[in-house]
Short mmCIF file of N, CA and C in Angstrom, two decimals:
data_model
loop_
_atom_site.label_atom_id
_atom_site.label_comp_id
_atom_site.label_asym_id
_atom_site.label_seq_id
_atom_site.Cartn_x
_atom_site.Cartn_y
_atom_site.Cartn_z
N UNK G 274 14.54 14.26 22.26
CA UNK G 274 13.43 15.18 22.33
C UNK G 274 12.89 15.41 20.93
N UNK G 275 11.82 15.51 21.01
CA UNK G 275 10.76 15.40 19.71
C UNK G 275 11.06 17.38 18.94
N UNK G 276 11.33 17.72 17.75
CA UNK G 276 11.42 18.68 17.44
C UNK G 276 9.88 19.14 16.72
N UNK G 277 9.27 20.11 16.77
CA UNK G 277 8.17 20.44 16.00
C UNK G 277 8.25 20.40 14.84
N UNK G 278 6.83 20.17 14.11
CA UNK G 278 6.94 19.92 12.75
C UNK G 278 5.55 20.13 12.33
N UNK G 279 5.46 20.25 11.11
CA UNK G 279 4.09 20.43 10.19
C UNK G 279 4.30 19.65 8.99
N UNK G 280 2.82 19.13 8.22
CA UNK G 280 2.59 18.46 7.25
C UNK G 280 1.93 18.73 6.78
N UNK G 281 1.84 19.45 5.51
CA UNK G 281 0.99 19.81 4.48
C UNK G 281 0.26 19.01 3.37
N UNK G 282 -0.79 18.32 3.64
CA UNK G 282 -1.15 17.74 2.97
C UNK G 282 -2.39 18.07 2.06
N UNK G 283 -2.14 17.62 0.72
CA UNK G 283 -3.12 17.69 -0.39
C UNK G 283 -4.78 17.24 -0.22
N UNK G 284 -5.65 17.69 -0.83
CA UNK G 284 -6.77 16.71 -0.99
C UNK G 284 -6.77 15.59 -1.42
N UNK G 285 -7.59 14.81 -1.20
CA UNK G 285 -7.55 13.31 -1.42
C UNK G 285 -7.81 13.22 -3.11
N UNK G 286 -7.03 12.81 -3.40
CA UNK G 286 -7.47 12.86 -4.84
C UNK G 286 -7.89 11.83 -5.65
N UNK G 287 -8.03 10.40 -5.00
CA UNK G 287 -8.93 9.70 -5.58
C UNK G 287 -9.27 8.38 -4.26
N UNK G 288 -9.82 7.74 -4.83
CA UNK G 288 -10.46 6.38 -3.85
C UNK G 288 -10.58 5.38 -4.41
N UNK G 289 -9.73 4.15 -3.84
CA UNK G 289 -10.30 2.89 -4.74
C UNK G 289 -11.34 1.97 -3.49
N UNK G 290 -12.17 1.54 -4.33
CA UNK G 290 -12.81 0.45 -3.66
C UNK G 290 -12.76 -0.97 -4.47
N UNK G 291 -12.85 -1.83 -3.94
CA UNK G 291 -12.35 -3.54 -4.52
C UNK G 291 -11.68 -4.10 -5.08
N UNK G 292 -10.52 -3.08 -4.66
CA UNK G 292 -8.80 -3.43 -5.22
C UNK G 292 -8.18 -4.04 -4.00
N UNK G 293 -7.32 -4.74 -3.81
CA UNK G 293 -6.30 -4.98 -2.64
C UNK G 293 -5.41 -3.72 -2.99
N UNK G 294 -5.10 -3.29 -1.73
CA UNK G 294 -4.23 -2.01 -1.16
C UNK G 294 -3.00 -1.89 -1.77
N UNK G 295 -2.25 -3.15 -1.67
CA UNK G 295 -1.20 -3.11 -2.29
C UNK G 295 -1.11 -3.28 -3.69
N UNK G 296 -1.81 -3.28 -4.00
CA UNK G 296 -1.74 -3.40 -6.04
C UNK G 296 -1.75 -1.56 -5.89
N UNK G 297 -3.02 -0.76 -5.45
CA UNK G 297 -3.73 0.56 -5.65
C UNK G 297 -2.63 1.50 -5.20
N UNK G 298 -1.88 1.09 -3.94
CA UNK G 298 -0.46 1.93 -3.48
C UNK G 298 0.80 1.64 -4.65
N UNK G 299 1.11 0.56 -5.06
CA UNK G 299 2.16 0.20 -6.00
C UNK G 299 1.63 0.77 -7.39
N UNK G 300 0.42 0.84 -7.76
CA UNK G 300 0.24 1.35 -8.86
C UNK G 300 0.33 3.32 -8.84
N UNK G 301 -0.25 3.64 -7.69
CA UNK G 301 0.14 4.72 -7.57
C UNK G 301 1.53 5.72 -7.66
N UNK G 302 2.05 4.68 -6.93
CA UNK G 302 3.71 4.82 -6.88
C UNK G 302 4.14 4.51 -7.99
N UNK G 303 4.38 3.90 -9.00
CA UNK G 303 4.36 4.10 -10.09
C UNK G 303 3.72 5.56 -11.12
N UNK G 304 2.86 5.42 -11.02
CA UNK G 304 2.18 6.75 -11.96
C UNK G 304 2.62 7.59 -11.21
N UNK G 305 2.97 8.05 -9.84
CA UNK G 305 4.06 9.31 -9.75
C UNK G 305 5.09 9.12 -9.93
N UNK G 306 5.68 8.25 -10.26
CA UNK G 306 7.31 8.20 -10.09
C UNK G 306 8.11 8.26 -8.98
N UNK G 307 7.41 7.83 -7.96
CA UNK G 307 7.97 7.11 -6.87
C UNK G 307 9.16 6.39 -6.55
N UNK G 308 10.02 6.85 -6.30
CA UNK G 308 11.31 6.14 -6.06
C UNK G 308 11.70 5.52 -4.80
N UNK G 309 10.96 6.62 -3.50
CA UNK G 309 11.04 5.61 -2.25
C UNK G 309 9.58 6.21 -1.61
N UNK G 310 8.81 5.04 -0.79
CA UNK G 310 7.37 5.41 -0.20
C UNK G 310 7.23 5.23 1.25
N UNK G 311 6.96 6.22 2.31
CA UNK G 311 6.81 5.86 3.44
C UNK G 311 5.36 5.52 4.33
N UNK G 312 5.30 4.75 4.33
CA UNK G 312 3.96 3.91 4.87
C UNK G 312 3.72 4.68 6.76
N UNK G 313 2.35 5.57 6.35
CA UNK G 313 2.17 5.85 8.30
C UNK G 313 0.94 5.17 7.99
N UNK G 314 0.93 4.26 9.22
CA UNK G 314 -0.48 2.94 9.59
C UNK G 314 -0.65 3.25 10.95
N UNK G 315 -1.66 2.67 11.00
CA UNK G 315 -2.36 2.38 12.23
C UNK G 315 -1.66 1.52 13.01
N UNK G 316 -1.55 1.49 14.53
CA UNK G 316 -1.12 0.25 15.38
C UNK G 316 -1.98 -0.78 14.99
N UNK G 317 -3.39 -0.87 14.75
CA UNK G 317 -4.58 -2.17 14.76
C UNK G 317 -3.55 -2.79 13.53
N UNK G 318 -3.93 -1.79 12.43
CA UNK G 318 -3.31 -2.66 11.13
C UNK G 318 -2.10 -3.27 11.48
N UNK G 319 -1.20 -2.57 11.75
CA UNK G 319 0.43 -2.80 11.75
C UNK G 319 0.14 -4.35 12.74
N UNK G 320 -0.22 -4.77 13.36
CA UNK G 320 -0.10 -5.58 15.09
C UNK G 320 -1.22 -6.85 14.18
N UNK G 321 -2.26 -6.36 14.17
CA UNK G 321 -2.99 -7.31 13.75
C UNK G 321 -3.46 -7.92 12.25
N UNK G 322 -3.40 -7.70 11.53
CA UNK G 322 -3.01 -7.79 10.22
C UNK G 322 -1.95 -8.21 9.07
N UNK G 323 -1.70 -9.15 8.17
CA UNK G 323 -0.48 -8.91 7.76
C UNK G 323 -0.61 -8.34 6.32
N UNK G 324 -1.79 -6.77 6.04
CA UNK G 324 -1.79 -5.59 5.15
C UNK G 324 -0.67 -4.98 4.98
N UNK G 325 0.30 -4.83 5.94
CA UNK G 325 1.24 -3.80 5.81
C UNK G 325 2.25 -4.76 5.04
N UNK G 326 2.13 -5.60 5.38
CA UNK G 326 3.77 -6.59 5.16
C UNK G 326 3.49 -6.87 3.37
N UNK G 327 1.60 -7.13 2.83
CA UNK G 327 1.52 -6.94 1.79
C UNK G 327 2.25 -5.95 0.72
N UNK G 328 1.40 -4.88 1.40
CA UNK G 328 2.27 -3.42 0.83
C UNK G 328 3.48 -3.32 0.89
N UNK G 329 4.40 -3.67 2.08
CA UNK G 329 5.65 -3.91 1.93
C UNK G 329 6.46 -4.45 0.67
N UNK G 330 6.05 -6.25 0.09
CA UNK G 330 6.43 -6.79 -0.19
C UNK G 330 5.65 -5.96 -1.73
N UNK G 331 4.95 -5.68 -2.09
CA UNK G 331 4.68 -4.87 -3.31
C UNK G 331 5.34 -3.77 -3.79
N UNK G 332 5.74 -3.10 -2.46
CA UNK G 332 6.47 -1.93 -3.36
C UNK G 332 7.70 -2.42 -3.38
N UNK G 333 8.47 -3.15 -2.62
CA UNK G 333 10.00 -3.52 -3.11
C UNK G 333 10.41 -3.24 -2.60
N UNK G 334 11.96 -2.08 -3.94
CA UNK G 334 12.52 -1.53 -3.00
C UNK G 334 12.15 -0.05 -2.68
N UNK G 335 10.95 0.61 -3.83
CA UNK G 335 10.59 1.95 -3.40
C UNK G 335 10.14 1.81 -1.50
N UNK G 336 9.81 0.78 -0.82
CA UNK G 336 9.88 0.93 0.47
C UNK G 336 11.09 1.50 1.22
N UNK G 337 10.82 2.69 1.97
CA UNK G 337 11.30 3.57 2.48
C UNK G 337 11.61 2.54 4.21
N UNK G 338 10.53 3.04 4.22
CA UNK G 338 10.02 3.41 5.89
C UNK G 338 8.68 2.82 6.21
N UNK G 339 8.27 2.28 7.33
CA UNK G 339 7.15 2.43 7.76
C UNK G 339 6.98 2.76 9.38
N UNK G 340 5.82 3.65 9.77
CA UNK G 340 5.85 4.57 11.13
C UNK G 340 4.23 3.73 11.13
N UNK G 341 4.54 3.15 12.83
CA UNK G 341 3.28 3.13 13.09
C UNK G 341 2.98 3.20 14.10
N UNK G 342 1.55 3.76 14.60
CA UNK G 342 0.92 3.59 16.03
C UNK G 342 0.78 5.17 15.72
N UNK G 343 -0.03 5.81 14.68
CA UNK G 343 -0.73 7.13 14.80
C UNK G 343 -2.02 6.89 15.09
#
């Protein structure tokens, strides 16, 4: 059984355009000091795409987790 929960999230605090994802997430993770990162995607992306597996293979081992089908 699913327990309730909340997520507090920040404003967006920046935007890249005509970067690949996984350089802009790995570089991010870096400049915070990121030690482990959990990836929530889309089912389209996750199923049809191989974006995630990019990002995957970029962050290493800061890859945590990834949750998908929100």
């Amino acid at each position: 059984m699913m327990r309730a929960a909340s997520v507090a999230g920040s404003a967006i605090e920046r935007v890249a355009l005509g970067m690949p994802a996984a350089a802009v997430i790995l570089e991010e993770a870096e400049k915070r000091g990121a030690r482990r990162v959990v990836l929530l995607v889309g089912s389209h992306l996750a199923r049809e795409t191989d974006e995630i597996d990019r990002i995957v293979r970029a962050l290493g081992h800061r890859h945590a987790a990834t949750h998908w089908g929100i």
